[in-house]
Short mmCIF file of C-alpha atoms in Angstrom, two decimals:
data_model
loop_
_atom_site.label_atom_id
_atom_site.label_comp_id
_atom_site.label_asym_id
_atom_site.label_seq_id
_atom_site.Cartn_x
_atom_site.Cartn_y
_atom_site.Cartn_z
CA MET A 1 -42.50 -18.29 -1.40
CA ILE A 2 -39.03 -19.56 -2.31
CA PRO A 3 -38.72 -20.63 -5.98
CA PRO A 4 -38.10 -24.39 -6.34
CA LYS A 5 -34.60 -23.93 -7.79
CA HIS A 6 -33.54 -22.00 -4.68
CA ARG A 7 -35.13 -24.26 -2.06
CA ARG A 8 -32.20 -26.62 -1.71
CA PHE A 9 -29.84 -23.71 -1.13
CA ALA A 10 -32.22 -22.06 1.36
CA ILE A 11 -32.71 -25.29 3.33
CA PHE A 12 -29.00 -26.09 3.65
CA ALA A 13 -28.09 -22.46 4.41
CA SER A 14 -30.70 -22.32 7.20
CA LEU A 15 -29.50 -25.63 8.65
CA ALA A 16 -25.91 -24.40 8.53
CA VAL A 17 -26.77 -21.23 10.48
CA ILE A 18 -28.80 -23.15 13.09
CA ALA A 19 -26.15 -25.84 13.55
CA ALA A 20 -23.36 -23.24 13.78
CA ALA A 21 -25.30 -21.32 16.44
CA ILE A 22 -25.79 -24.51 18.48
CA VAL A 23 -22.11 -25.41 18.25
CA TRP A 24 -20.82 -21.93 19.04
CA PHE A 25 -23.26 -20.84 21.73
CA GLY A 26 -24.48 -24.17 23.13
CA LEU A 27 -21.36 -26.32 23.35
CA PRO A 28 -18.18 -25.76 25.37
CA HIS A 29 -15.18 -24.38 23.50
CA ASP A 30 -12.88 -27.28 24.32
CA ARG A 31 -9.56 -27.91 22.64
CA GLU A 32 -9.73 -31.66 23.24
CA VAL A 33 -12.09 -34.03 21.44
CA LYS A 34 -14.03 -35.79 24.22
CA SER A 35 -16.60 -37.72 22.19
CA LEU A 36 -16.84 -39.08 18.67
CA TRP A 37 -20.50 -38.04 18.37
CA LEU A 38 -19.72 -34.56 19.63
CA PHE A 39 -16.88 -34.32 17.12
CA LEU A 40 -19.15 -35.40 14.27
CA PHE A 41 -21.87 -32.98 15.34
CA LYS A 42 -19.39 -30.10 15.25
CA LEU A 43 -18.81 -30.94 11.58
CA VAL A 44 -22.50 -30.55 10.73
CA PRO A 45 -22.34 -26.74 10.19
CA PHE A 46 -19.48 -27.19 7.73
CA VAL A 47 -21.26 -29.95 5.80
CA MET A 48 -24.52 -27.96 5.62
CA ALA A 49 -22.68 -24.83 4.50
CA ALA A 50 -20.75 -26.77 1.86
CA GLU A 51 -23.99 -28.21 0.49
CA ALA A 52 -25.58 -24.75 0.48
CA VAL A 53 -22.68 -23.34 -1.52
CA ALA A 54 -22.87 -26.28 -3.94
CA ALA A 55 -26.62 -25.73 -4.41
CA LEU A 56 -26.32 -21.99 -5.06
CA ASP A 57 -27.68 -20.85 -8.43
CA VAL A 58 -24.63 -19.18 -9.99
CA GLU A 59 -26.49 -17.08 -12.55
CA TRP A 60 -28.92 -15.81 -9.92
CA ALA A 61 -26.00 -15.02 -7.60
CA LYS A 62 -24.36 -12.96 -10.36
CA ARG A 63 -27.59 -11.05 -11.05
CA MET A 64 -27.94 -10.29 -7.33
CA ARG A 65 -24.26 -9.24 -7.15
CA LEU A 66 -23.72 -11.73 -4.32
CA PRO A 67 -19.94 -12.00 -4.87
CA LEU A 68 -19.56 -8.35 -3.87
CA LEU A 69 -22.23 -8.59 -1.16
CA LEU A 70 -21.11 -11.80 0.57
CA ILE A 71 -17.36 -12.28 0.07
CA PRO A 72 -16.21 -9.04 1.80
CA PRO A 73 -18.44 -9.63 4.90
CA THR A 74 -17.11 -13.19 5.09
CA PHE A 75 -13.59 -11.81 5.10
CA LEU A 76 -14.53 -9.22 7.73
CA LEU A 77 -15.92 -11.93 10.03
CA TYR A 78 -12.48 -13.53 9.98
CA PHE A 79 -10.54 -10.27 10.17
CA LEU A 80 -12.58 -8.36 12.74
CA TYR A 81 -13.42 -11.18 15.14
CA PHE A 82 -11.09 -14.15 14.85
CA VAL A 83 -7.88 -12.20 14.18
CA PRO A 84 -8.35 -9.91 17.25
CA LYS A 85 -9.13 -13.00 19.34
CA ILE A 86 -5.99 -14.72 18.08
CA PHE A 87 -3.88 -11.69 18.99
CA PHE A 88 -5.57 -11.34 22.38
CA PHE A 89 -5.16 -14.95 23.45
CA GLY A 90 -1.73 -15.19 21.85
CA GLY A 91 -0.52 -12.15 23.77
CA ALA A 92 -1.99 -13.44 27.04
CA ILE A 93 -0.38 -16.86 26.72
CA SER A 94 3.02 -15.77 25.46
CA GLU A 95 5.35 -13.99 27.86
CA ASP A 96 8.00 -13.62 25.18
CA PRO A 97 7.50 -10.43 23.11
CA THR A 98 9.43 -12.03 20.24
CA SER A 99 7.02 -14.97 20.17
CA PHE A 100 3.99 -12.67 20.00
CA GLY A 101 5.69 -10.60 17.31
CA ASN A 102 6.15 -13.75 15.21
CA LEU A 103 2.49 -14.64 15.73
CA TYR A 104 1.44 -11.14 14.67
CA TYR A 105 3.65 -11.20 11.58
CA HIS A 106 2.43 -14.62 10.45
CA VAL A 107 -1.26 -13.73 10.83
CA LEU A 108 -0.82 -10.48 8.91
CA THR A 109 1.00 -12.40 6.17
CA LEU A 110 -1.76 -14.99 6.12
CA THR A 111 -4.50 -12.38 5.70
CA PRO A 112 -3.56 -11.18 2.18
CA MET A 113 -3.26 -14.83 1.18
CA ILE A 114 -6.84 -15.40 2.33
CA ILE A 115 -7.95 -12.38 0.27
CA LEU A 116 -6.22 -13.80 -2.79
CA ALA A 117 -7.61 -17.29 -2.13
CA LEU A 118 -11.16 -15.88 -2.08
CA ALA A 119 -10.48 -13.94 -5.29
CA LEU A 120 -8.92 -17.01 -6.91
CA ALA A 121 -11.90 -19.21 -6.01
CA TYR A 122 -14.23 -16.60 -7.49
CA ARG A 123 -12.17 -16.35 -10.68
CA LEU A 124 -11.90 -20.13 -11.11
CA GLY A 125 -15.67 -20.31 -10.74
CA GLY A 126 -16.07 -18.08 -13.80
CA GLY A 127 -15.90 -14.65 -12.16
CA THR A 128 -14.91 -11.63 -14.21
CA ALA A 129 -11.48 -10.05 -14.06
CA ALA A 130 -13.02 -6.69 -13.11
CA THR A 131 -14.79 -8.13 -10.07
CA VAL A 132 -11.65 -10.02 -9.02
CA ARG A 133 -9.84 -6.69 -8.85
CA ARG A 134 -12.72 -5.08 -6.96
CA LEU A 135 -12.76 -7.85 -4.37
CA SER A 136 -8.97 -7.93 -3.99
CA TYR A 137 -8.38 -4.20 -3.68
CA GLY A 138 -11.52 -3.52 -1.65
CA MET A 139 -10.66 -6.16 0.96
CA LEU A 140 -7.06 -4.95 1.03
CA LEU A 141 -8.32 -1.45 1.87
CA LEU A 142 -10.36 -2.95 4.73
CA MET A 143 -7.30 -4.82 5.95
CA LEU A 144 -5.20 -1.64 5.99
CA SER A 145 -7.95 0.55 7.43
CA GLY A 146 -7.26 0.02 11.12
CA LEU A 147 -10.60 -1.72 11.69
CA GLU A 148 -8.80 -4.71 13.19
CA ASP A 149 -7.02 -2.46 15.70
CA LEU A 150 -10.36 -1.07 16.79
CA ALA A 151 -11.87 -4.56 16.92
CA PHE A 152 -8.99 -5.74 19.12
CA LEU A 153 -9.94 -3.07 21.65
CA THR A 154 -13.67 -3.77 21.53
CA VAL A 155 -14.28 -7.51 21.05
CA ASN A 156 -11.87 -8.68 23.75
CA ASP A 157 -12.24 -8.52 27.53
CA HIS A 158 -9.14 -6.53 28.44
CA THR A 159 -7.88 -6.52 32.01
CA ASP A 160 -4.85 -4.37 31.22
CA PRO A 161 -5.78 -0.80 32.23
CA ALA A 162 -3.97 0.52 29.15
CA TYR A 163 -6.55 -1.19 26.93
CA ALA A 164 -9.60 -1.33 29.18
CA THR A 165 -10.74 1.81 27.37
CA ILE A 166 -9.75 2.97 23.90
CA PRO A 167 -6.36 4.71 24.26
CA GLU A 168 -6.06 8.36 23.36
CA VAL A 169 -2.92 7.63 21.30
CA TRP A 170 -2.51 4.44 19.24
CA GLU A 171 1.24 4.03 19.54
CA TRP A 172 1.21 0.46 18.19
CA ALA A 173 -0.55 1.35 14.90
CA SER A 174 2.63 1.74 12.86
CA HIS A 175 0.79 1.34 9.54
CA ILE A 176 -1.07 4.57 10.33
CA THR A 177 2.04 6.27 11.74
CA VAL A 178 3.93 5.88 8.45
CA PHE A 179 1.10 7.68 6.64
CA ILE A 180 0.59 10.66 8.95
CA GLY A 181 4.13 10.95 10.36
CA HIS A 182 3.37 10.36 14.04
CA PRO A 183 1.45 7.90 16.24
CA PRO A 184 -2.22 8.65 15.62
CA THR A 185 -4.53 10.02 18.23
CA LYS A 186 -7.81 8.23 18.73
CA MET A 187 -9.68 10.70 16.53
CA GLU A 188 -7.02 10.55 13.82
CA ALA A 189 -7.27 6.76 13.86
CA TYR A 190 -11.05 7.00 13.54
CA ALA A 191 -10.69 9.35 10.56
CA PHE A 192 -8.16 6.99 8.97
CA ILE A 193 -10.59 4.09 9.38
CA VAL A 194 -13.55 6.03 7.97
CA VAL A 195 -11.60 7.14 4.88
CA HIS A 196 -10.49 3.60 4.10
CA VAL A 197 -13.95 2.13 4.67
CA ILE A 198 -15.46 4.74 2.33
CA LEU A 199 -12.85 3.93 -0.32
CA ALA A 200 -13.57 0.20 0.05
CA LEU A 201 -17.31 0.80 -0.29
CA LEU A 202 -16.69 2.85 -3.42
CA VAL A 203 -14.74 -0.07 -4.85
CA PHE A 204 -17.49 -2.56 -3.98
CA LEU A 205 -20.52 -0.45 -4.91
CA SER A 206 -19.33 1.50 -7.94
CA PRO A 207 -20.82 0.54 -11.33
CA GLN A 208 -19.31 -2.57 -12.86
CA ARG A 209 -18.95 -0.86 -16.24
CA TRP A 210 -16.33 1.50 -14.76
CA TRP A 211 -14.10 -1.42 -13.85
CA GLU A 212 -14.71 -3.24 -17.11
CA ALA A 213 -13.69 -0.12 -19.03
CA LEU A 214 -10.68 0.37 -16.76
CA VAL A 215 -9.27 -3.11 -17.26
CA ARG A 216 -10.21 -3.55 -20.91
CA SER A 217 -7.16 -3.75 -23.15
CA PRO A 218 -6.83 -1.42 -26.19
CA ARG A 219 -7.39 -4.39 -28.53
CA SER A 220 -10.53 -5.50 -26.70
CA ARG A 221 -11.82 -1.93 -26.91
CA ALA A 222 -11.21 -2.00 -30.66
CA ASP A 223 -13.14 -5.26 -30.87
CA GLY A 224 -15.91 -3.99 -28.60
CA PRO A 225 -19.49 -3.10 -29.54
CA ASP A 226 -18.46 0.35 -30.82
CA ALA A 227 -15.79 -1.03 -33.15
CA PRO A 228 -16.36 -1.58 -36.90
CA ALA A 229 -17.88 -4.92 -37.75
CA ALA A 230 -15.30 -7.64 -38.21
CA SER A 231 -14.95 -9.09 -41.70
CA THR A 232 -14.83 -12.64 -40.40
CA ALA A 233 -16.73 -14.59 -37.81
CA PRO A 234 -15.09 -15.37 -34.45
CA GLY A 235 -12.69 -18.27 -34.74
CA VAL A 236 -12.32 -17.90 -38.54
CA SER A 237 -8.85 -17.09 -39.80
CA ARG A 238 -8.38 -13.58 -41.17
CA VAL A 239 -6.17 -14.89 -43.95
CA ALA A 240 -9.19 -14.72 -46.25
CA ASP A 241 -9.02 -10.92 -46.03
CA ALA A 242 -5.48 -10.82 -47.35
CA PRO A 243 -4.90 -9.57 -50.93
CA GLY A 244 -4.85 -12.45 -53.34
CA ALA A 245 -6.89 -14.75 -51.17
CA PRO A 246 -10.07 -16.31 -52.56
CA GLY A 247 -12.97 -13.92 -52.14
CA ALA A 248 -10.74 -10.97 -51.15
CA PRO A 249 -11.50 -7.52 -52.63
CA GLY A 250 -9.62 -6.75 -55.86
CA THR A 251 -9.01 -10.39 -56.82
CA SER A 252 -10.79 -12.79 -59.10
CA ASP A 253 -12.51 -15.80 -57.67
CA ALA A 254 -10.05 -18.30 -59.02
CA SER A 255 -11.62 -21.20 -57.21
CA GLY A 256 -15.01 -20.48 -58.85
CA THR A 257 -13.45 -20.22 -62.31
CA ASP A 258 -11.61 -23.47 -61.87
CA ALA A 259 -14.81 -25.16 -60.75
CA ALA A 260 -16.66 -23.90 -63.83
CA ARG A 261 -13.90 -25.12 -66.11
CA ALA A 262 -13.91 -28.45 -64.38
CA ASP A 263 -17.65 -28.80 -64.90
CA GLY A 264 -17.26 -27.99 -68.60
CA SER A 265 -14.29 -30.20 -69.26
CA PRO A 266 -14.67 -33.26 -71.51
CA ALA A 267 -13.96 -35.52 -68.60
CA ASN A 268 -17.02 -34.24 -66.77
CA ARG A 269 -19.47 -34.34 -69.67
CA GLY A 270 -21.91 -37.15 -69.46
#
C-alpha cells in the first residue's frame, strides 16, 4: 500500500512511463508535426513527469538516497543511448568528415555541461556539497570510461563491415590511447571500461561521511561535534568574550553595578 503522501508522485510517475512508452513504441518517429492533437499528446509524458518530480517528497528522497540512485542512471540513458544514436545518424547523413567531427566535438562538450546542470539543479534544491561532488565526479568517470564507444557499437544497426562486429582494435578511442600509449585492443578497452565503472560505483556507493569529512574545511571541523563547546550561541557576536566586555571573565559587571546605583539614587526613590 502506497502511503498517502507518496500517491500523487506514484500516479504521475506511472502515467509518465505509460505515456512515454506509447509515444516511443506506438507512434511513428516523424520529424514533422502532422497533427495538433498528436503534437499535444507527445507532450503528455513530459507533463506527467514534471508533475511527478514536483510531487516528490524531498525528505523521503534524501533518506532513500534517490539523488545518487536516480540521477546517474538518467545521465546514462542520455549518454549510452541518445549520444550513440546521434553519432550514428550524424555520421550516416554527413559525407563531410569535418562536419561529423564538429558534431562529435559539440556533443562531447555538451555532455559535461549536462552533468554540471544536473549537479546544479540538485544543489539549488538544497543538496549537500559532498553529494554534488559525488554526482559530478562519478558521472564524469562514466563519461570517460569508454561505455559510450561500446554503446555505439551495440545499440546501432551497423551496415559497415568494420563495425558490424566489435573491432579487435579501437583505433578511434583516442581518450584511451593517451592513457595506455597505443590504440587499445578490444580486451584492453573492456578493462578500461570496467575500471572506470568500478571507480564510479565507489564514488556513488561509498559512505556519505567519507565525503563530508573530505570536503569539510578546517574551521568547520573545529566547530564540529567534537570541538569544544562554543561560548556563545549561533548568530551571537563573540565580542562579549573579549576582555573588558560585560560578563567577560576577569572583569566586573559594570552594567549591573550601574543599574544598582541607579535604583538606589535619590531620583529613583519613591
